[in-house]
XYZ file of C-alpha atoms in Angstrom:
635
model
C -80.628 -50.419 40.295
C -79.274 -51.556 36.942
C -77.893 -48.869 34.584
C -80.471 -49.724 31.915
C -83.313 -49.272 34.400
C -81.818 -45.958 35.515
C -81.664 -44.771 31.904
C -85.256 -45.789 31.262
C -86.436 -44.126 34.473
C -84.592 -40.921 33.555
C -86.183 -40.940 30.103
C -89.636 -41.362 31.644
C -89.058 -38.486 34.037
C -87.811 -36.186 31.269
C -90.692 -37.117 28.945
C -93.336 -36.805 31.645
C -91.929 -33.420 32.686
C -92.529 -32.182 29.162
C -96.190 -33.270 29.252
C -99.145 -31.965 31.230
C -98.762 -32.856 34.888
C -100.716 -35.888 36.107
C -102.616 -35.819 39.411
C -100.486 -36.672 42.432
C -100.362 -40.416 43.029
C -101.833 -41.331 39.640
C -100.143 -44.321 37.907
C -98.123 -43.556 34.781
C -100.077 -44.311 31.590
C -98.949 -44.226 27.987
C -101.032 -42.035 25.674
C -103.171 -43.691 23.024
C -101.092 -44.531 19.963
C -102.329 -43.878 16.412
C -100.672 -43.083 13.070
C -102.557 -40.532 10.981
C -100.176 -39.732 8.113
C -97.764 -41.661 5.877
C -95.222 -39.834 3.688
C -94.803 -40.716 0.858
C -97.874 -42.889 0.234
C -96.261 -44.854 -2.637
C -93.282 -47.105 -1.879
C -90.696 -48.884 -3.959
C -87.562 -50.686 -2.858
C -85.421 -48.289 -0.827
C -88.127 -45.709 -0.039
C -87.458 -43.758 3.157
C -90.830 -43.064 4.747
C -92.114 -41.027 7.679
C -95.088 -41.739 9.944
C -96.705 -39.111 12.152
C -99.518 -39.314 14.666
C -100.325 -39.393 18.385
C -98.682 -41.207 21.271
C -95.205 -41.526 19.733
C -92.702 -41.522 22.617
C -88.885 -41.558 22.493
C -86.627 -44.507 23.249
C -86.279 -46.299 25.566
C -89.905 -45.732 26.585
C -91.060 -47.738 23.576
C -89.864 -49.448 20.422
C -91.665 -49.468 17.079
C -91.844 -51.816 14.119
C -93.770 -52.039 10.874
C -95.356 -55.457 10.376
C -96.287 -55.867 6.710
C -97.649 -58.663 4.517
C -98.009 -58.544 0.748
C -98.623 -61.360 -1.700
C -97.853 -63.993 0.904
C -94.563 -62.350 1.883
C -94.186 -60.971 5.416
C -91.613 -58.670 6.929
C -90.946 -56.720 10.116
C -89.147 -53.412 9.630
C -87.523 -51.482 12.504
C -88.592 -47.863 12.961
C -86.705 -44.969 14.536
C -88.178 -42.076 16.496
C -86.920 -38.780 15.046
C -88.273 -35.490 16.412
C -91.629 -36.968 17.333
C -92.172 -38.980 14.142
C -91.318 -42.513 13.028
C -88.955 -43.161 10.143
C -88.013 -46.309 8.304
C -86.837 -47.810 5.015
C -88.781 -50.120 2.720
C -86.076 -52.723 2.167
C -85.983 -56.500 1.815
C -86.858 -59.365 -0.498
C -90.565 -58.982 0.301
C -90.725 -56.067 -2.154
C -90.096 -57.439 -5.683
C -89.036 -55.403 -8.707
C -90.353 -56.816 -11.970
C -92.427 -54.162 -13.731
C -94.720 -51.165 -13.440
C -97.751 -53.106 -12.189
C -98.754 -52.310 -8.602
C -98.484 -55.051 -6.012
C -101.513 -56.367 -4.109
C -102.799 -54.112 -1.349
C -100.661 -54.829 1.715
C -101.694 -55.544 5.248
C -99.609 -53.199 7.368
C -99.601 -52.070 10.983
C -97.301 -50.066 13.212
C -96.646 -51.850 16.503
C -95.822 -49.865 19.665
C -94.123 -51.955 22.398
C -93.719 -50.175 25.737
C -91.075 -50.973 28.319
C -93.860 -52.003 30.707
C -94.771 -54.814 28.286
C -97.941 -53.275 26.881
C -98.507 -53.350 23.114
C -100.521 -50.996 20.916
C -101.069 -51.203 17.171
C -102.151 -48.763 14.452
C -103.085 -50.000 10.982
C -101.868 -48.131 7.894
C -103.533 -50.494 5.423
C -105.124 -48.477 2.661
C -102.711 -45.572 3.200
C -99.798 -47.013 1.253
C -99.387 -48.545 -2.178
C -96.473 -50.770 -3.131
C -94.991 -50.504 -6.600
C -92.400 -52.591 -8.360
C -91.359 -49.559 -10.412
C -92.512 -45.954 -10.500
C -94.056 -44.849 -13.812
C -92.781 -41.235 -14.146
C -94.818 -38.377 -15.644
C -93.784 -35.297 -17.577
C -96.773 -32.974 -17.601
C -95.046 -29.934 -19.092
C -91.744 -28.245 -19.936
C -91.663 -24.525 -20.640
C -91.355 -24.048 -24.381
C -91.189 -20.956 -26.561
C -89.529 -18.553 -24.088
C -85.870 -17.603 -24.689
C -83.262 -19.547 -22.717
C -80.091 -17.961 -21.340
C -77.036 -19.861 -20.071
C -77.746 -21.190 -16.607
C -81.512 -20.587 -16.738
C -83.775 -22.648 -14.494
C -86.420 -23.974 -16.902
C -89.787 -24.839 -15.308
C -90.933 -28.426 -15.804
C -93.622 -30.611 -14.282
C -91.982 -33.990 -13.581
C -93.714 -36.314 -11.121
C -93.456 -39.806 -9.612
C -89.669 -39.753 -9.733
C -87.218 -41.888 -7.819
C -85.385 -40.318 -4.911
C -81.678 -40.769 -4.281
C -81.994 -43.440 -1.591
C -84.291 -45.486 -3.845
C -81.724 -45.425 -6.644
C -79.144 -46.735 -4.188
C -81.329 -49.643 -3.054
C -80.611 -53.193 -4.153
C -83.008 -52.832 -7.069
C -82.139 -49.337 -8.252
C -83.731 -47.340 -11.030
C -82.927 -44.028 -12.699
C -85.090 -41.321 -14.287
C -83.749 -39.071 -17.040
C -85.155 -36.064 -18.828
C -84.330 -36.649 -22.495
C -84.361 -33.921 -25.153
C -83.821 -34.644 -28.845
C -84.048 -32.400 -31.868
C -82.105 -29.964 -34.053
C -80.099 -26.893 -33.087
C -79.258 -23.957 -35.319
C -77.134 -20.887 -34.594
C -76.748 -17.343 -35.881
C -74.091 -18.327 -38.420
C -76.698 -19.731 -40.793
C -75.026 -23.148 -40.949
C -77.176 -26.235 -41.356
C -78.913 -27.345 -38.145
C -77.187 -30.103 -36.195
C -78.882 -33.010 -34.481
C -78.716 -32.816 -30.711
C -79.661 -35.279 -27.983
C -79.012 -34.889 -24.298
C -80.244 -36.394 -21.066
C -80.341 -35.078 -17.525
C -80.777 -37.238 -14.466
C -83.780 -36.332 -12.331
C -84.133 -37.025 -8.618
C -87.276 -36.473 -6.601
C -87.250 -33.909 -3.789
C -86.806 -34.408 -0.036
C -88.630 -36.785 2.256
C -91.953 -37.486 0.605
C -91.123 -35.529 -2.530
C -91.187 -37.208 -5.931
C -91.356 -34.127 -8.155
C -88.952 -31.775 -9.927
C -90.201 -28.310 -10.827
C -87.199 -26.978 -12.761
C -83.942 -27.985 -14.415
C -80.903 -25.755 -14.853
C -79.724 -25.340 -18.434
C -75.970 -25.757 -18.188
C -73.972 -25.026 -21.373
C -73.320 -28.702 -22.083
C -77.037 -29.204 -22.804
C -77.952 -26.628 -25.457
C -74.593 -24.876 -25.863
C -73.648 -21.217 -25.444
C -73.930 -19.737 -28.926
C -77.183 -17.894 -29.657
C -79.541 -19.868 -31.874
C -82.655 -22.020 -31.735
C -83.652 -25.568 -30.805
C -86.651 -27.550 -32.030
C -87.512 -31.063 -30.908
C -89.132 -33.125 -28.183
C -88.737 -33.814 -24.474
C -89.692 -36.850 -22.406
C -88.664 -38.858 -19.335
C -87.191 -42.342 -19.508
C -87.041 -44.645 -16.500
C -84.229 -47.205 -16.613
C -83.897 -50.462 -14.739
C -80.391 -51.765 -13.966
C -78.582 -53.265 -16.933
C -81.199 -52.030 -19.395
C -80.150 -50.362 -22.640
C -83.597 -48.931 -23.287
C -85.832 -47.245 -20.773
C -89.559 -46.841 -20.330
C -90.396 -43.485 -21.960
C -93.214 -41.110 -21.147
C -95.219 -39.358 -23.822
C -93.122 -36.903 -25.835
C -93.795 -33.176 -25.518
C -92.922 -30.561 -28.131
C -89.953 -28.443 -27.069
C -88.888 -25.338 -28.995
C -86.743 -22.525 -27.584
C -84.558 -19.636 -28.654
C -81.056 -19.738 -27.158
C -80.374 -16.131 -26.208
C -77.183 -14.119 -25.808
C -76.247 -13.222 -22.185
C -76.713 -9.600 -21.213
C -75.887 -7.078 -18.483
C -78.338 -4.422 -17.381
C -76.456 -2.677 -14.588
C -74.001 -2.623 -11.715
C -75.140 -3.125 -8.147
C -73.373 0.079 -7.111
C -71.993 3.191 -8.797
C -69.201 3.347 -6.192
C -66.609 0.784 -5.190
C -63.120 0.487 -3.729
C -60.169 -1.852 -3.562
C -60.985 -4.946 -1.526
C -64.740 -4.691 -2.134
C -67.222 -6.869 -3.970
C -68.857 -5.291 -7.010
C -72.060 -6.834 -8.310
C -73.353 -6.903 -11.875
C -76.916 -7.791 -12.815
C -78.190 -9.343 -16.006
C -78.852 -12.859 -17.220
C -76.676 -15.703 -18.377
C -73.865 -15.353 -15.813
C -72.176 -18.676 -15.117
C -70.072 -19.569 -12.060
C -66.350 -20.199 -12.000
C -66.720 -23.970 -11.783
C -63.864 -26.388 -12.425
C -66.172 -29.424 -12.517
C -68.622 -27.891 -14.996
C -65.749 -26.092 -16.787
C -67.539 -22.754 -16.949
C -66.397 -19.207 -16.243
C -67.603 -15.622 -16.560
C -65.524 -12.451 -16.818
C -66.453 -8.762 -16.674
C -64.373 -6.623 -19.034
C -64.087 -2.915 -18.177
C -63.138 -1.037 -21.345
C -62.707 2.736 -21.131
C -60.795 5.594 -19.524
C -59.825 5.852 -15.866
C -59.188 9.298 -14.406
C -57.349 9.087 -11.058
C -57.822 11.684 -8.341
C -54.244 12.730 -9.007
C -52.599 12.354 -12.381
C -53.516 12.149 -16.041
C -56.339 10.000 -17.468
C -55.348 6.410 -18.305
C -56.444 4.506 -21.399
C -57.816 1.061 -20.620
C -59.405 0.148 -23.928
C -58.885 -2.867 -26.163
C -55.960 -4.998 -24.978
C -55.468 -2.686 -21.967
C -59.021 -3.204 -20.667
C -59.426 -4.590 -17.160
C -60.828 -8.142 -16.983
C -62.168 -9.327 -13.619
C -63.328 -12.926 -13.100
C -66.808 -13.453 -11.712
C -66.085 -15.236 -8.434
C -69.647 -15.796 -7.222
C -73.085 -15.863 -8.811
C -76.674 -15.801 -7.580
C -78.607 -18.018 -9.939
C -77.557 -16.680 -13.330
C -78.750 -13.098 -12.810
C -76.174 -11.599 -10.419
C -72.409 -11.954 -10.570
C -69.808 -10.660 -8.126
C -66.266 -9.575 -8.903
C -63.690 -8.545 -6.318
C -61.407 -5.553 -6.706
C -58.452 -7.423 -5.262
C -55.022 -6.031 -4.456
C -52.790 -6.908 -7.420
C -49.051 -6.153 -7.044
C -47.301 -4.652 -10.049
C -43.677 -5.047 -11.131
C -42.626 -1.848 -9.363
C -43.790 -2.855 -5.894
C -47.072 -0.971 -6.130
C -50.584 -1.947 -7.136
C -52.247 -2.469 -10.507
C -55.753 -3.074 -11.773
C -59.158 -1.572 -11.162
C -59.227 -0.303 -7.584
C -55.487 0.257 -7.269
C -56.071 4.007 -7.200
C -59.022 6.209 -6.425
C -60.693 7.940 -9.338
C -63.467 7.546 -11.913
C -63.892 4.977 -14.666
C -66.010 5.824 -17.704
C -66.607 3.365 -20.509
C -68.364 0.030 -20.902
C -68.561 -3.296 -19.141
C -69.027 -6.500 -21.143
C -69.866 -9.982 -19.906
C -67.838 -12.827 -21.413
C -69.077 -16.354 -20.702
C -67.051 -19.448 -21.606
C -67.512 -23.201 -21.322
C -65.519 -26.250 -22.370
C -67.086 -29.144 -24.276
C -65.039 -32.323 -24.390
C -61.264 -32.100 -24.575
C -60.729 -29.453 -27.223
C -63.840 -27.372 -27.851
C -64.259 -24.133 -25.915
C -67.200 -21.863 -26.676
C -67.355 -18.221 -25.674
C -70.146 -15.706 -26.003
C -70.167 -11.996 -25.169
C -72.920 -9.661 -24.116
C -73.429 -6.294 -25.736
C -71.291 -3.605 -24.014
C -73.100 -1.721 -21.244
C -72.139 1.965 -20.814
C -71.191 2.752 -17.200
C -69.541 5.317 -14.951
C -67.911 3.930 -11.812
C -66.377 5.913 -8.959
C -63.475 4.219 -7.168
C -62.917 5.594 -3.675
C -59.849 5.174 -1.446
C -59.915 1.813 0.343
C -61.376 1.299 3.785
C -59.531 -1.221 5.926
C -61.974 -3.594 7.603
C -60.836 -5.814 10.471
C -62.676 -8.777 11.954
C -61.922 -9.429 15.610
C -62.174 -13.192 15.971
C -62.658 -14.348 19.565
C -61.142 -17.802 20.115
C -61.937 -20.176 23.012
C -58.561 -19.340 24.553
C -59.704 -15.760 25.080
C -62.658 -16.944 27.147
C -60.234 -19.030 29.192
C -58.163 -15.886 29.730
C -61.263 -14.051 30.944
C -61.768 -16.825 33.498
C -58.172 -16.378 34.697
C -58.898 -12.679 35.145
C -62.130 -13.479 36.996
C -64.130 -11.587 34.393
C -65.886 -14.378 32.507
C -69.249 -12.969 33.598
C -68.236 -9.598 32.117
C -67.313 -10.964 28.680
C -69.573 -8.634 26.709
C -68.467 -5.598 28.705
C -64.790 -6.393 28.085
C -65.405 -6.876 24.357
C -67.325 -3.607 24.202
C -64.474 -1.757 25.919
C -61.941 -3.250 23.481
C -63.994 -1.988 20.548
C -64.309 1.471 22.100
C -60.523 1.677 22.541
C -59.907 0.740 18.900
C -62.418 3.261 17.581
C -60.842 5.972 19.726
C -57.247 5.097 18.783
C -58.011 5.045 15.038
C -60.268 8.105 14.979
C -59.731 10.005 11.734
C -58.532 6.876 9.903
C -60.692 4.975 7.384
C -60.717 1.690 9.276
C -63.450 -0.341 10.926
C -63.460 -3.089 13.557
C -66.195 -5.629 14.296
C -66.665 -9.043 15.862
C -68.008 -10.459 12.590
C -66.845 -10.646 8.998
C -67.761 -7.405 7.194
C -70.507 -7.625 4.583
C -69.680 -6.753 0.979
C -65.930 -6.977 1.538
C -63.673 -9.464 -0.250
C -60.375 -8.555 1.411
C -60.319 -7.736 5.115
C -57.983 -8.189 8.032
C -58.425 -10.654 10.862
C -57.149 -10.414 14.433
C -57.460 -13.516 16.593
C -58.047 -12.921 20.296
C -56.533 -15.911 22.048
C -55.215 -17.068 25.427
C -51.576 -18.045 26.013
C -48.757 -17.378 23.535
C -48.243 -20.649 21.589
C -44.721 -19.510 20.653
C -43.689 -19.846 24.301
C -42.265 -16.304 24.316
C -44.950 -14.803 26.614
C -45.710 -11.946 24.236
C -48.902 -9.942 24.731
C -49.506 -9.919 20.980
C -47.702 -10.642 17.730
C -48.193 -9.589 14.116
C -47.015 -12.711 12.317
C -47.726 -11.490 8.774
C -45.036 -11.675 6.111
C -42.850 -8.594 5.946
C -43.566 -4.919 6.451
C -46.509 -3.800 4.304
C -45.496 -0.220 3.535
C -48.474 1.575 2.016
C -50.927 -1.109 3.212
C -50.932 -2.902 -0.125
C -52.448 -5.956 1.566
C -55.944 -5.567 2.969
C -56.306 -9.186 4.069
C -53.543 -9.640 6.642
C -54.294 -12.170 9.370
C -52.845 -11.665 12.831
C -53.269 -15.205 14.045
C -52.713 -18.823 13.209
C -49.412 -20.081 11.834
C -47.510 -18.302 9.068
C -44.995 -20.538 7.306
C -43.273 -17.645 5.515
C -42.664 -15.912 8.842
C -41.235 -19.124 10.297
C -38.976 -19.498 7.241
C -37.556 -16.043 7.997
C -36.632 -17.220 11.497
C -39.361 -15.411 13.444
C -42.078 -16.630 15.807
C -44.813 -17.908 13.512
C -47.944 -17.987 15.687
C -49.748 -14.673 15.754
C -52.622 -13.162 17.681
C -53.469 -11.283 20.847
C -52.486 -13.393 23.838
C -54.704 -12.189 26.665
C -53.557 -14.779 29.211
C -50.013 -13.376 29.008
C -51.240 -10.045 30.384
C -51.259 -11.685 33.832
C -47.474 -11.378 33.635
C -47.945 -7.669 34.346
C -48.583 -8.672 37.980
C -45.450 -8.556 40.166
C -47.035 -11.260 42.331
C -47.285 -13.648 39.387
C -44.279 -12.778 37.227
C -40.836 -11.227 37.074
C -41.678 -9.409 33.836
C -39.846 -6.078 33.634
C -43.157 -4.305 32.946
C -44.917 -5.765 36.001
C -46.433 -3.095 38.237
C -48.009 -3.096 41.719
C -50.860 -1.133 40.162
C -51.883 -4.308 38.308
C -52.543 -6.017 41.632
C -54.363 -2.931 42.898
C -56.808 -3.195 39.988
C -57.262 -6.945 39.655
C -56.702 -8.431 43.137
C -60.431 -8.327 43.838
C -61.321 -10.665 40.941
C -58.245 -12.641 39.782
C -58.288 -16.040 41.539
C -54.483 -16.345 41.388
C -54.291 -13.127 43.436
C -56.842 -14.357 45.966
C -59.756 -12.605 44.296
C -63.319 -13.796 43.794
C -64.452 -13.902 40.139
C -67.160 -11.448 39.221
C -70.676 -12.834 39.182
C -73.336 -11.811 36.700
C -74.816 -8.448 37.624
C -72.217 -7.571 40.262
C -70.772 -4.791 38.136
C -74.115 -2.978 38.364
C -73.835 -2.623 42.105
C -73.186 0.844 43.529
C -70.880 -0.433 46.292
C -67.099 -0.821 46.329
C -67.264 -4.339 44.871
C -69.195 -3.132 41.845
C -66.726 -0.295 41.314
C -63.720 -2.631 41.464
C -65.276 -4.931 38.867
C -66.062 -2.024 36.536
C -62.491 -0.765 36.850
C -61.103 -4.244 36.138
C -63.257 -4.418 32.998
C -62.049 -0.995 31.866
C -58.379 -1.765 32.439
C -58.460 -5.212 30.814
C -60.278 -3.721 27.819
C -57.592 -1.035 27.614
C -54.770 -3.586 27.796
C -56.209 -5.804 25.077
C -57.458 -2.909 22.947
C -54.148 -1.025 22.911
C -52.332 -4.269 22.080
C -54.624 -4.745 19.072
C -54.066 -1.120 18.052
C -50.302 -1.683 18.109
C -50.346 -4.996 16.189
C -52.818 -3.758 13.560
C -50.570 -0.728 13.152
C -47.800 -3.099 12.089
C -50.023 -4.664 9.398
C -50.753 -1.166 8.076
C -47.028 -0.512 7.603
C -46.130 1.198 10.890
C -43.942 2.590 12.050
C -43.647 4.977 9.112
C -39.865 5.093 9.525
C -38.240 3.296 6.602
C -37.008 -0.173 7.478
C -38.216 0.042 11.088
C -40.940 -1.872 12.923
C -41.075 0.514 15.915
C -40.396 4.147 16.681
C -36.841 5.008 17.685
C -36.212 4.996 21.425
C -38.588 5.710 24.293
C -41.305 8.224 23.479
C -43.845 8.402 26.312
C -47.389 8.113 25.014
C -46.500 6.851 21.513
C -48.287 3.591 20.804
C -45.867 2.292 18.152
C -42.906 2.341 20.540
C -41.348 -1.054 21.229
C -43.105 -2.982 23.979
C -40.309 -2.506 26.505
C -40.973 1.243 26.385
C -44.700 0.954 27.056
C -45.262 0.737 30.834
C -48.297 -0.868 32.405
C -49.797 2.429 33.548
C -49.753 3.782 29.976
C -51.343 0.626 28.579
C -53.930 0.528 31.366
C -54.584 4.302 31.297
C -53.953 4.748 35.014
C -52.625 7.606 37.118
C -52.830 10.136 34.299
C -50.814 8.023 31.860
C -52.159 7.258 28.407
C -54.033 6.700 26.318
C -51.129 6.212 23.959
C -51.472 7.787 20.511
C -49.826 7.561 17.124
C -46.839 9.858 16.685
C -47.421 12.820 14.356
C -45.557 11.182 11.470
C -47.456 7.909 11.936
C -50.784 9.750 12.098
C -49.914 11.557 8.861
C -49.019 8.247 7.197
C -52.324 6.662 8.259
C -54.238 9.621 6.862
C -52.474 9.192 3.531
C -53.097 5.458 3.099
C -56.601 5.375 4.624
C -58.149 8.834 4.194
C -61.705 9.357 5.365
C -62.531 11.334 2.211
C -60.851 11.412 -1.210
C -58.667 14.370 -2.108
C -59.816 15.735 -5.486
C -57.388 16.470 -8.271
C -56.186 20.076 -8.260
C-alpha cells in the first residue's frame, strides 16, 4: 500500500475512533457538512476569518476551499482545519480597495472535498459583507475623571482594522487623535497639544478597543488639566489626511501619582516588597519611564544605634515590576559596601520608621526629562533576618541517572526522600528547599540536579560559584551551569549534583577509593549494570522481599543525593566556618563538611549505624548566626 494511502487510512481510523461507534459492517460515511457561523462577518483585504459548523473533518480526510464571486470577480481561497474549525485569509485582487462604500453582496460557498471523491457545499452568502475600507466609530471616551500616569482610559472604538489587515497589500491604519490645550499647576499659559495613538482591533473576530493606556508621552507627567477633542482617523497608504470620525469633547484633570500603602509591614533581604497606589510606571527602556520608592527616615537595627537615612541619605529602590499602574514591586537586593559587607535597606535586621515617596520619571525627546513625586506616606517597616530559599531544579540528566539506577518508576519517592534529608540536615537554620521557584522572593539559590559530571572529573557534586561567600552575602548563588569567573580562576566551571557519578561507589563498576561492597548489596536488585531488574510502578508497595529492596534503594539513593546537596549548599553559605578553608581540617567521622575523601559510602548512605552526617558544632553555630530562625532583639 502506498504511504499516502496508509496515512489517510490511519487518519480515518483515528477520527472514527473518536466518534460514536458505527454498527459492525456498516460502510464509512462522512457526516453532513454545514457552516453555521462566520467570524468576523465583515471582511476587508487581509481579514483572517474563522468558520465553524458541523461535519468538519481533519486532513487528509477532506480538503476545503471558499469559492467566492463578487462584482464579476471570482476567487478560490484555500482553508485550513484548526481545532475543528476552518480558517482562511481574504486576500487577492478580487477584493478592491477604493473607498468606504460596501461591495455588492457576494456569492460564497464552502466546498468540502472528501478523499473518496464526494463533494459537499455550504453557502455563506448573506453572512458576510465585503468592504473596501472599514469606517471606524468612536462612541465614547471617558472624560471628566482624573487621569494618573499609566491609567487605562475606557473608550468605545469599533470597526477597527486588525494587525493582519494592516499588513495586507492594501493596508490601512486607525489612530485615536486628541487635540486641545494643556495647563499645569505652575499657572503658565496653556500649551497646544496634539497626539495620536494607533489602534488595532482585538483577536480573531474582534474589531473593538475598550481602553487605551495613557503613557507619559501623551498628556505628560506634571499635574494639570487638558481640554479638547478626541476622534479616530482612518488612513489609507500614502495619504496625508485621514477619514475622521465625529469629534467628542475630552476634558480631564492630570493627577499627581500617590501611594496608599505597602503590601506588607515585614520584609527581609532578598524579598520583594510591594507598594500600592496609582500612577506607578514600569522600568522601561523603550518607553523611557521609571519609578523609584524613596524611604526617608530612621532605621533602628536589632543591634546598634539608630541610623539616620533622611534627605540625601534616604534609601532609593527602583520599581522593578508593576501590575497595571496600581502596584509596584521593589527588591531588597544584596548590595556590597566598600568594607566587604552589605549596605542598603535589608542589609541588617531592624525597624524602619519614616516615609516612603513615589518618584516617577519619563523622558520626552532627547533632552527633556519630567519627574513628579507623590506626597510622602508615613510607614513603619520591620526588616527581619534573611531566609535563604533554594530551588532544586531537576534536569533531564537526573532522570537519565534514575534510569541507570533502575529507579525511574520511583522518581517521586526519590525526590521526596532528598527533600526530607535536606530538611533534617538544616533543621534549626532559616533555609527552605523546594522543587519550584519560591514565591515573593527576588534572590534565591538554585541547585541543578543533573546526570554525569560535564567537567569529566567524576565528582558527585560541585559548587561552582565564585569564591567563598563568608557571611552568606549572596542569596542567589547557582550551583549549576557554567561559571566563567570560576573557570578564569583555574577551577572546574560546571556545577551541579551529578547523580550518575554515584554509580562509581560500586566496586563492580569503578575503582573509586570510596567504592563499597555495601553499594552492590543495596542496588544489585535494580541497577541494570549490576544485573538488576529496574523497579516497575507499584512494586515498592509490595510486602515481599522485592518491595523491601526497592524501598531501601530509594532511601539510600535519596540519602546519597540529599547529603551531597547539603554539602554543596553549605559551601555557598560560607562553610566551612574556618577562615580561608573550604572543608573541615582532617577526617572527622560524621561531619558533613569534611572533604569528600573522608566521607565513606556507609556514612553518606546511612547504613550499618553510620550517619547521618551533621554540621560540626562551629559550623552549626555559624549557620545559626547568618540564618537565625528568629531575630535576636537589642539588649
